Tab-separated table of N, CA and C and ligand atoms in Angstrom:
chain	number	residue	atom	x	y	z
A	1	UNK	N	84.065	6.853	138.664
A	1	UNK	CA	84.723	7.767	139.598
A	1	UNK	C	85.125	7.009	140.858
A	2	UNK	N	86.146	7.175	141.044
A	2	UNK	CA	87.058	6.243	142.714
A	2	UNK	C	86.954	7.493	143.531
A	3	UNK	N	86.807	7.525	144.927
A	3	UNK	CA	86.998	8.588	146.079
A	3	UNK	C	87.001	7.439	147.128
A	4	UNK	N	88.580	7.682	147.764
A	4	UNK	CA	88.856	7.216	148.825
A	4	UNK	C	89.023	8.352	149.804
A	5	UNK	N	89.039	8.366	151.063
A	5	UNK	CA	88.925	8.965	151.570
A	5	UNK	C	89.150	8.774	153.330
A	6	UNK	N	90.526	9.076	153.926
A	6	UNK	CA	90.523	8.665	155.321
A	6	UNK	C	90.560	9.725	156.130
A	7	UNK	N	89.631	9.466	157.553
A	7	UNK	CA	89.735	10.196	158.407
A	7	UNK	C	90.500	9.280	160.117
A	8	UNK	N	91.765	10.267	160.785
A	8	UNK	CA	92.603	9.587	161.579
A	8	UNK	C	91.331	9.781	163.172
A	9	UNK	N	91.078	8.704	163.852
A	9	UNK	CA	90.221	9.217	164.713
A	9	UNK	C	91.218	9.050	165.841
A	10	UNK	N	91.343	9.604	167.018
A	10	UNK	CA	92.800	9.680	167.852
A	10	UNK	C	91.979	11.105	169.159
A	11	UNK	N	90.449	11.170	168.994
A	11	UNK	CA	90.156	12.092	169.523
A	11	UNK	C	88.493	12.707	169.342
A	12	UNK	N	88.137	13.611	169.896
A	12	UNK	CA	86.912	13.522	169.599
A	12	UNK	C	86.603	14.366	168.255
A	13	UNK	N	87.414	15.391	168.042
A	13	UNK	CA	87.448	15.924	166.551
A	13	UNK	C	87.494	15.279	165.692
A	14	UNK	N	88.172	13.826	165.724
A	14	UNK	CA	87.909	12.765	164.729
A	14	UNK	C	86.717	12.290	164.031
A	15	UNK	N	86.113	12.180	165.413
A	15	UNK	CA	84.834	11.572	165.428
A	15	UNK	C	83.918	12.385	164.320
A	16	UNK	N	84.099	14.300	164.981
A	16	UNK	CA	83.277	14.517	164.247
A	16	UNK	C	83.530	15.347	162.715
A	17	UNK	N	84.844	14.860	162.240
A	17	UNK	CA	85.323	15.301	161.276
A	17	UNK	C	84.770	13.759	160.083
A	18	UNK	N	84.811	12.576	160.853
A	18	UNK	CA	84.532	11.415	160.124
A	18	UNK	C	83.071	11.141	159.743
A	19	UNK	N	82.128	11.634	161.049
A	19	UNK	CA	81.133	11.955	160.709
A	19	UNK	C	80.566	13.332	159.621
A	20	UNK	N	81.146	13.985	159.331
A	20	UNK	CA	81.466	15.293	158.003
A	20	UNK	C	81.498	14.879	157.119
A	21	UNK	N	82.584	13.884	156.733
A	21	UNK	CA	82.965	13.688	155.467
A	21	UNK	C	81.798	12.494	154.980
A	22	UNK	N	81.418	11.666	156.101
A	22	UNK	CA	80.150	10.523	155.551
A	22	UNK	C	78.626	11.143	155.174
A	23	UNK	N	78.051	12.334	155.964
A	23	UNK	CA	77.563	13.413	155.621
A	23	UNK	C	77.873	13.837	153.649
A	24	UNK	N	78.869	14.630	153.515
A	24	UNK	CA	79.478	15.193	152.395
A	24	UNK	C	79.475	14.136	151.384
A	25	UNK	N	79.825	12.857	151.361
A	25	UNK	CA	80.001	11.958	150.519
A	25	UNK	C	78.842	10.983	150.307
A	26	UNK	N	77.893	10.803	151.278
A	26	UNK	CA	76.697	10.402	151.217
A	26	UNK	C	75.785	10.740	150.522
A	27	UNK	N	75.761	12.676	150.309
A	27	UNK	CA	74.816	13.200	149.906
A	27	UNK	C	75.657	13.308	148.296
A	28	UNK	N	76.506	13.726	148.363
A	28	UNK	CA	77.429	13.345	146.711
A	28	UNK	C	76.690	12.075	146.234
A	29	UNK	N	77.145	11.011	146.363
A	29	UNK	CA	76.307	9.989	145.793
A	29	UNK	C	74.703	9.900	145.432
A	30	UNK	N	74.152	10.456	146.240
A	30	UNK	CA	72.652	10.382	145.758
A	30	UNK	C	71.541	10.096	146.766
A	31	UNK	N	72.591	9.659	148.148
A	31	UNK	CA	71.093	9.608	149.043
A	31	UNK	C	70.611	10.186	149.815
A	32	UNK	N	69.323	9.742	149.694
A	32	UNK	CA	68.035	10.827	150.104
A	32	UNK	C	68.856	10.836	151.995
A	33	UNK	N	67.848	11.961	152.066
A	33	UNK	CA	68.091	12.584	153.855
A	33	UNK	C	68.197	11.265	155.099
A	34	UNK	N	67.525	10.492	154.731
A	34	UNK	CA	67.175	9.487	155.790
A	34	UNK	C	68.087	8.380	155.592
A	35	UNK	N	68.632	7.987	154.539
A	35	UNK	CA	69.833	7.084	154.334
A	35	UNK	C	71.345	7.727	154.793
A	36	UNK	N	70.972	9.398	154.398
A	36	UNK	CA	72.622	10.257	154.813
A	36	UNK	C	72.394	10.181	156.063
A	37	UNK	N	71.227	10.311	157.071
A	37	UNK	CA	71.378	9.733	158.715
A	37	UNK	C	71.809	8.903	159.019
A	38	UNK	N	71.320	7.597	158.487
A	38	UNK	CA	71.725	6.394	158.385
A	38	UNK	C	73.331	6.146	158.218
A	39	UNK	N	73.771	6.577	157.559
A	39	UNK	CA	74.826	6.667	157.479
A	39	UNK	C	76.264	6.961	158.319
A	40	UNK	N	75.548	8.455	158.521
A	40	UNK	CA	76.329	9.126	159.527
A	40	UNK	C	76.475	8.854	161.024
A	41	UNK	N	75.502	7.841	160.767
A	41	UNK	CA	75.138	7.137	162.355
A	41	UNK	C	76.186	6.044	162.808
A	42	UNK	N	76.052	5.511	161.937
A	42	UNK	CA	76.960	3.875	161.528
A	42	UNK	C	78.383	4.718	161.981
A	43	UNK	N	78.729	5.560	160.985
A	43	UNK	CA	80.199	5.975	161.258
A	43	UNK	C	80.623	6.673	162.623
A	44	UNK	N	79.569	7.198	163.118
A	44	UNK	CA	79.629	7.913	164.395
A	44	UNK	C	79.785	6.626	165.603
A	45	UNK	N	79.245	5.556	164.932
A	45	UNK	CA	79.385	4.470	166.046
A	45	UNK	C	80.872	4.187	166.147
A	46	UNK	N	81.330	3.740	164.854
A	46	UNK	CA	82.289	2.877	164.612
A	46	UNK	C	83.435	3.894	165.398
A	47	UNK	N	83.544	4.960	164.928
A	47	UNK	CA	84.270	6.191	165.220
A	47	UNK	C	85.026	6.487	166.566
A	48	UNK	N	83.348	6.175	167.331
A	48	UNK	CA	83.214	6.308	168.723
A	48	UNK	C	83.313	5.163	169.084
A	49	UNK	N	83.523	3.638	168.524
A	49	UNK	CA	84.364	2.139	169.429
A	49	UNK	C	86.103	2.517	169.391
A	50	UNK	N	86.438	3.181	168.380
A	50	UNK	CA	87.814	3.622	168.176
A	50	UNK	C	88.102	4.188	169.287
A	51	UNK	N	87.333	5.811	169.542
A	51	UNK	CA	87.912	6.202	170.394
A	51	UNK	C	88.086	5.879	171.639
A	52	UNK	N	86.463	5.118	172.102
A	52	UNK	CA	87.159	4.599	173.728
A	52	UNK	C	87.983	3.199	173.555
A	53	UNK	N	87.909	2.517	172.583
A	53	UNK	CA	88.555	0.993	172.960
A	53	UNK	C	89.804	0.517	172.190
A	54	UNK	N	90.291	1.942	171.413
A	54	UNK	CA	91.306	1.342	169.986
A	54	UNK	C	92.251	3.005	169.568
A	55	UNK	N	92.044	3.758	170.260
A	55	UNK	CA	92.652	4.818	169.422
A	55	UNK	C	94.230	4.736	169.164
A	56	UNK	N	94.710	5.167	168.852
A	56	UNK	CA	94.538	5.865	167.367
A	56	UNK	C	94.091	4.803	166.405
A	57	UNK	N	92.828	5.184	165.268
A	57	UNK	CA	92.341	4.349	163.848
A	57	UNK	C	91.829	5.281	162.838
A	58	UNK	N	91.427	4.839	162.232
A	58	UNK	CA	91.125	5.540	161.153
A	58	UNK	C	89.754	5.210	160.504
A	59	UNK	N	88.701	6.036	159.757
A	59	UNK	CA	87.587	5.958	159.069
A	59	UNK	C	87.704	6.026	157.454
A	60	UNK	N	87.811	4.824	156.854
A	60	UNK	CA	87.967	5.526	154.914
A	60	UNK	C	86.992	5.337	154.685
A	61	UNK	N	86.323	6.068	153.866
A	61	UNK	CA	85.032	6.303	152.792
A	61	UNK	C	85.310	6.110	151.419
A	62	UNK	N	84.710	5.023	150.973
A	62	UNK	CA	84.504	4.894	149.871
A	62	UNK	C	83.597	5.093	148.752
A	63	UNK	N	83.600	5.325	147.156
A	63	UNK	CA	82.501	5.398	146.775
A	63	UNK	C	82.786	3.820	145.544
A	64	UNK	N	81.531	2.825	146.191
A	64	UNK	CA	81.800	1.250	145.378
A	64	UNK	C	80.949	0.951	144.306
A	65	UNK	N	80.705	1.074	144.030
A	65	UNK	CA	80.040	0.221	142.597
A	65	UNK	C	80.003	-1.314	142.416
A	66	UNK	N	79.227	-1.998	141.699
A	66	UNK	CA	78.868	-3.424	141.028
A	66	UNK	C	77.612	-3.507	140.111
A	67	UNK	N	77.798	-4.297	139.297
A	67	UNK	CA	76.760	-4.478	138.250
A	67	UNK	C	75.680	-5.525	138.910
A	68	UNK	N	74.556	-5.404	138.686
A	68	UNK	CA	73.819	-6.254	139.163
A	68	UNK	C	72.616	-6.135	137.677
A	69	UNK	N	71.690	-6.993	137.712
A	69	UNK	CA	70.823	-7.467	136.346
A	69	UNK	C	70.408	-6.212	135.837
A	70	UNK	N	69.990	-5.078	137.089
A	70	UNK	CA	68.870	-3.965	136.536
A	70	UNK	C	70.250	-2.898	136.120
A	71	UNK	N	71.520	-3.429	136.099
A	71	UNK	CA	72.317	-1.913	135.762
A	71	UNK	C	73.357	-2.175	136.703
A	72	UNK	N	74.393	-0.808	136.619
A	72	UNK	CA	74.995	-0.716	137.858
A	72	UNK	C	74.610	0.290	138.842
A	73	UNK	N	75.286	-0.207	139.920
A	73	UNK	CA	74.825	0.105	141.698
A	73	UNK	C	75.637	0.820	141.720
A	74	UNK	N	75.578	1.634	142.493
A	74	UNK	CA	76.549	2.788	143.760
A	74	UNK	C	76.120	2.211	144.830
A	75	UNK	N	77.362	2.534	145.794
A	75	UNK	CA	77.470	2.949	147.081
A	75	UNK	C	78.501	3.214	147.609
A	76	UNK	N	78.313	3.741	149.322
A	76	UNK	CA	79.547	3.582	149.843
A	76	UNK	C	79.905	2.602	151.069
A	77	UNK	N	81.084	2.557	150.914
A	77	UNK	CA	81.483	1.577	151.905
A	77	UNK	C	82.474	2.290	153.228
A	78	UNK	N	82.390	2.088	153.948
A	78	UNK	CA	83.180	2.233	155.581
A	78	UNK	C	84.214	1.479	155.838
A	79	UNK	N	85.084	1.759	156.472
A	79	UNK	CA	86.272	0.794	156.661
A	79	UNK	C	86.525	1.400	157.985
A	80	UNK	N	86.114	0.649	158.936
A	80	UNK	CA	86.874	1.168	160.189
A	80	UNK	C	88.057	0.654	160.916
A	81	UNK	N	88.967	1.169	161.230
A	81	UNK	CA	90.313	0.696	161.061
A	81	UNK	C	91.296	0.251	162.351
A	82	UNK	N	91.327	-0.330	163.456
A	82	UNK	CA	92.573	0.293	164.063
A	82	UNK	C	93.705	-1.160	164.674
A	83	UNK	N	94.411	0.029	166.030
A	83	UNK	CA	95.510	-1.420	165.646
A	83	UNK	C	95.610	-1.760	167.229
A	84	UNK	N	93.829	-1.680	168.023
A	84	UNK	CA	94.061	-1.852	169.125
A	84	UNK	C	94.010	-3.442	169.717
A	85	UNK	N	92.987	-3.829	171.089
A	85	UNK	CA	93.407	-4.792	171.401
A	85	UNK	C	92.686	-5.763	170.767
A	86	UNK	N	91.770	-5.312	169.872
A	86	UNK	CA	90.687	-6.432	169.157
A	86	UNK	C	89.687	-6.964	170.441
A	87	UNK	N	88.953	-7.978	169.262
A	87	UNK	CA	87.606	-8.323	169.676
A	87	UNK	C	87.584	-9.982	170.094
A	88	UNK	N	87.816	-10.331	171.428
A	88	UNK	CA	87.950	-11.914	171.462
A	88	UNK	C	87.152	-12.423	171.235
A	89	UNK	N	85.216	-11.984	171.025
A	89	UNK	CA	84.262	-12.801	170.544
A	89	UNK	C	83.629	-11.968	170.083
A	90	UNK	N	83.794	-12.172	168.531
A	90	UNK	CA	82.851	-11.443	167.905
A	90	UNK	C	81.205	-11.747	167.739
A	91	UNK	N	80.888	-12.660	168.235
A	91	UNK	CA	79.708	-13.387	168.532
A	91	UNK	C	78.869	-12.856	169.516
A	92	UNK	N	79.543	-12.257	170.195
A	92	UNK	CA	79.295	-11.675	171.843
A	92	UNK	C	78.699	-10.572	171.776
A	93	UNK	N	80.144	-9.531	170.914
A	93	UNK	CA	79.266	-8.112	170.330
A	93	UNK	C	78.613	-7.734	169.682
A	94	UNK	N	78.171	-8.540	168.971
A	94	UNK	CA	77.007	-8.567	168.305
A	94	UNK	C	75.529	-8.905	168.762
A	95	UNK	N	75.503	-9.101	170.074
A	95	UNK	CA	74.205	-9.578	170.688
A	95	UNK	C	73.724	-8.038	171.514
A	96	UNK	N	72.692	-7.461	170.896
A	96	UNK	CA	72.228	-6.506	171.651
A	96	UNK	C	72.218	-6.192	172.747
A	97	UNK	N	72.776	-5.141	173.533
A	97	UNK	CA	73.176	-4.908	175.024
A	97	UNK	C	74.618	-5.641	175.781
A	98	UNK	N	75.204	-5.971	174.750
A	98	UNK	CA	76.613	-6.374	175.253
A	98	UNK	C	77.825	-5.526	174.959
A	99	UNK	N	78.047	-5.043	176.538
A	99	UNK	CA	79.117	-3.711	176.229
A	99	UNK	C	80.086	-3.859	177.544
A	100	UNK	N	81.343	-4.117	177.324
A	100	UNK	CA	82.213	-3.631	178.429
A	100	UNK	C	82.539	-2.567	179.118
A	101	UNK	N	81.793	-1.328	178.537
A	101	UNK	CA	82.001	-0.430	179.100
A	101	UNK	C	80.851	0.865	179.930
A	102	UNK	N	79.847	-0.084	180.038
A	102	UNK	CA	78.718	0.442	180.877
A	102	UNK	C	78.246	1.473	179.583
A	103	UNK	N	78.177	1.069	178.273
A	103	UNK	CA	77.826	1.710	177.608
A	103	UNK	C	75.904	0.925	177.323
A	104	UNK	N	75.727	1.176	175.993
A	104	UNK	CA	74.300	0.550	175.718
A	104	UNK	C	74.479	-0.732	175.079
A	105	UNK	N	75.483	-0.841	174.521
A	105	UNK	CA	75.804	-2.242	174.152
A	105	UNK	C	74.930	-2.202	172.509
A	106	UNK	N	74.797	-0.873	171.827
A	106	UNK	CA	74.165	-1.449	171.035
A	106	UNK	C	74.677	-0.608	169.770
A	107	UNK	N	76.180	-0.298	170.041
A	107	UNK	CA	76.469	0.585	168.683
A	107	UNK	C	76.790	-0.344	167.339
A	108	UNK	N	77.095	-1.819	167.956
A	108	UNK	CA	77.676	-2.740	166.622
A	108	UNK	C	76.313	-3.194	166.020
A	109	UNK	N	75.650	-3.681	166.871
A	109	UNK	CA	74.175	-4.506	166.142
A	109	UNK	C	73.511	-3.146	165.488
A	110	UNK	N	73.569	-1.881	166.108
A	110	UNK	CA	72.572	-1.120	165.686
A	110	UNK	C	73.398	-0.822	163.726
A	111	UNK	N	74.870	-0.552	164.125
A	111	UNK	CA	75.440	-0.515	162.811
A	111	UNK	C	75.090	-1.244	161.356
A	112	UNK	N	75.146	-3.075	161.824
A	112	UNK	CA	74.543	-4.060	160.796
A	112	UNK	C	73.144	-3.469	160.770
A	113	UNK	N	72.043	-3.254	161.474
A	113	UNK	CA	70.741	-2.715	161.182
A	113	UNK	C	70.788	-1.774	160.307
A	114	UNK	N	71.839	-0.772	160.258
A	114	UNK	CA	71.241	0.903	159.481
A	114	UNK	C	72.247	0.540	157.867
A	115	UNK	N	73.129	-0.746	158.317
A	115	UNK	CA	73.555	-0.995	156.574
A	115	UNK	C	73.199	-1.810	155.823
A	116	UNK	N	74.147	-2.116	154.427
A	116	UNK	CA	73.276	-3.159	153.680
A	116	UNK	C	74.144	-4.410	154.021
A	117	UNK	N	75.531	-4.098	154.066
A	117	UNK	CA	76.441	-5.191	154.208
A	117	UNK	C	77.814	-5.108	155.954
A	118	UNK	N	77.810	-5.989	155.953
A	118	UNK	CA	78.875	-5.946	157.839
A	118	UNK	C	79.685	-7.028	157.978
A	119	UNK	N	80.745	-6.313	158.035
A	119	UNK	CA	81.885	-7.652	158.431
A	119	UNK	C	82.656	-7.058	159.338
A	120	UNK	N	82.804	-8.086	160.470
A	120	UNK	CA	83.880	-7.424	161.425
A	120	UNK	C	85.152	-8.838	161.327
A	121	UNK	N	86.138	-7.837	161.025
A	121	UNK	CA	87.859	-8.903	160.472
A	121	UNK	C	88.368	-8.394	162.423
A	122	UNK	N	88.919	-8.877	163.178
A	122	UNK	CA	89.564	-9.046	164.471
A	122	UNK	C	90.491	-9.588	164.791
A	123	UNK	N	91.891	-9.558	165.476
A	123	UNK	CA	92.713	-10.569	166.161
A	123	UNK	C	92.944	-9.866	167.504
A	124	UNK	N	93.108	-10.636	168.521
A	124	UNK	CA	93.141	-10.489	169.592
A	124	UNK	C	95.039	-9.864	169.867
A	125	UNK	N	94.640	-8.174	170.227
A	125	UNK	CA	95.817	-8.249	170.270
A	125	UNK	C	96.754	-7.299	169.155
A	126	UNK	N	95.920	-7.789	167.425
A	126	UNK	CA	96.466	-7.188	166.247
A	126	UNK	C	95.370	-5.697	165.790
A	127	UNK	N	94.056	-5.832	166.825
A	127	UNK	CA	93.250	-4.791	165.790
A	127	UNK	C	91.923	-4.582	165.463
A	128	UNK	N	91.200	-4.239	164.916
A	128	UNK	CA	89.956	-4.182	164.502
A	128	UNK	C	89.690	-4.242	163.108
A	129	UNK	N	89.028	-3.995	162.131
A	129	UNK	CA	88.805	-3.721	161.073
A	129	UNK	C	87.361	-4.185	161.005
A	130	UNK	N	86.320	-3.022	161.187
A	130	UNK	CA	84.809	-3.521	160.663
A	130	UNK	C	84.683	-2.802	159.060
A	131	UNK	N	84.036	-3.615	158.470
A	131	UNK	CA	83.904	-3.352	157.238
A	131	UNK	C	82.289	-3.068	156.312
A	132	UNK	N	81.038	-1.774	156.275
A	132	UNK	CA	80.079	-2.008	155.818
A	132	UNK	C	79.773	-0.937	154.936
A	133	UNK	N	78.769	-1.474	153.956
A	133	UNK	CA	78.277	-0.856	152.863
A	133	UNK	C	76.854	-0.718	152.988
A	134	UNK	N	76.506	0.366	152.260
A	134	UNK	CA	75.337	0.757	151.996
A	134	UNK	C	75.001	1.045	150.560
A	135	UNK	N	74.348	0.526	149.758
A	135	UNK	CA	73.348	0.401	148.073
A	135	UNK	C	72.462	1.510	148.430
A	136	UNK	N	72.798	2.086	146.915
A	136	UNK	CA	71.625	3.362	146.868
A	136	UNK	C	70.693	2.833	146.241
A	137	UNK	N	69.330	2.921	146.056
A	137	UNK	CA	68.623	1.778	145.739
A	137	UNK	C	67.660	2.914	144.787
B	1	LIG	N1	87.280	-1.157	167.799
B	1	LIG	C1	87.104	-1.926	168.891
B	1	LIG	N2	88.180	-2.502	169.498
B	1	LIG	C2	88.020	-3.287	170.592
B	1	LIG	N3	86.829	-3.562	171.158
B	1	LIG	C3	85.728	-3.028	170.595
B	1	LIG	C4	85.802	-2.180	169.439
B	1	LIG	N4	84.550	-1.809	169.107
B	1	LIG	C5	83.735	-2.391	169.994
B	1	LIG	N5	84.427	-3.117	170.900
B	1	LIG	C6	83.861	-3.934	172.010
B	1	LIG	O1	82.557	-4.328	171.648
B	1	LIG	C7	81.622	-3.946	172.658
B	1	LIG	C8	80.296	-3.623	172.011
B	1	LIG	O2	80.417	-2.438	171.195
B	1	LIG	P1	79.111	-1.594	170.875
B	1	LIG	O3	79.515	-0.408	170.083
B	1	LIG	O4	78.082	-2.505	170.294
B	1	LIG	O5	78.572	-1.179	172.330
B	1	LIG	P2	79.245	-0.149	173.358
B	1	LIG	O6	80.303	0.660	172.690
B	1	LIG	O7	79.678	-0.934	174.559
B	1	LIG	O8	78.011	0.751	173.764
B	1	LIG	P3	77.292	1.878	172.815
B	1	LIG	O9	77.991	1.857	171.484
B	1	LIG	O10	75.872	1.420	172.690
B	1	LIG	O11	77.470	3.147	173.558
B	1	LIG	C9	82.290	-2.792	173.392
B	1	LIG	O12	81.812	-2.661	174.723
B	1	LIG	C10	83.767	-3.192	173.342
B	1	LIG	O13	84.067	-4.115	174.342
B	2	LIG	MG1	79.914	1.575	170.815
């Protein structure tokens, strides 16, 4: 089964329409209560770097699969999307408490913590694109 799935964030209804559908599609797949937090957390972050530092972007939800020795895996994956000014050191935001905006500085590191997999793609200028997954285990 494929389910793609985008939400346009451009606002705060975004936010919590993107956080809905990771909710809805989380618990579709199979995970327990404390991973669908987990989840919904991550996207609420990503959601909420869009809206103050990148809007208009977008949230897709995926549902991914791979074979691994014991069988195949589920999960889903996040794609956070946009086409603002990007990230000149991604090295930077990733260090706990580093935030330009008198925020906590800790929505990206806390993100890699609550998933299984994190990639942040950047050009200065062209955009954002963080990219993470979570294995139902
Ligand atoms: N999509 C984005 N586009 C451009 N810059 C971003 C984006 N997301 C994050 N950033 C930059 O990375 C910094 C760190 O982001 P992070 O989410 O970790 O912390 P924060 O948003 O500053 O604070 P918190 O999320 O804890 O409220 C931000 O202050 C901002 O400068
Ligand atoms: Mg943040």
């Amino acid at each position: 089964m494929e389910t793609q799935s985008c939400v346009e964030v451009k606002n705060e209804w975004g936010i919590v329409a993107a956080r809905q559908a990771g909710r809805t599609l989380s618990k579709e797949i199979g995970f327990g209560n404390v991973d669908q937090a987990r989840i919904t957390t991550a996207i609420s972050e990503l959601a909420r770097n869009i809206y103050l530092y990148a809007k208009p972007g977008e949230i897709c939800l995926e549902v991914v699969e791979k074979t691994t020795k014991t069988g195949l895996k589920k999960g889903i994956q996040i794609v956070a999307r946009d086409r603002g000014p990007g990230i000149p050191d991604i090295r930077q935001v990733m260090i706990d408490g580093f935030t330009t905006s008198g925020g906590m500085g800790a929505g990206l590191p806390g993100v890699k913590r609550l998933m299984d997999e994190f990639t942040i793609d950047s050009k200065t200028g062209e955009g954002t694109t963080v990219t993470a997954t979570k294995w139902l285990r």
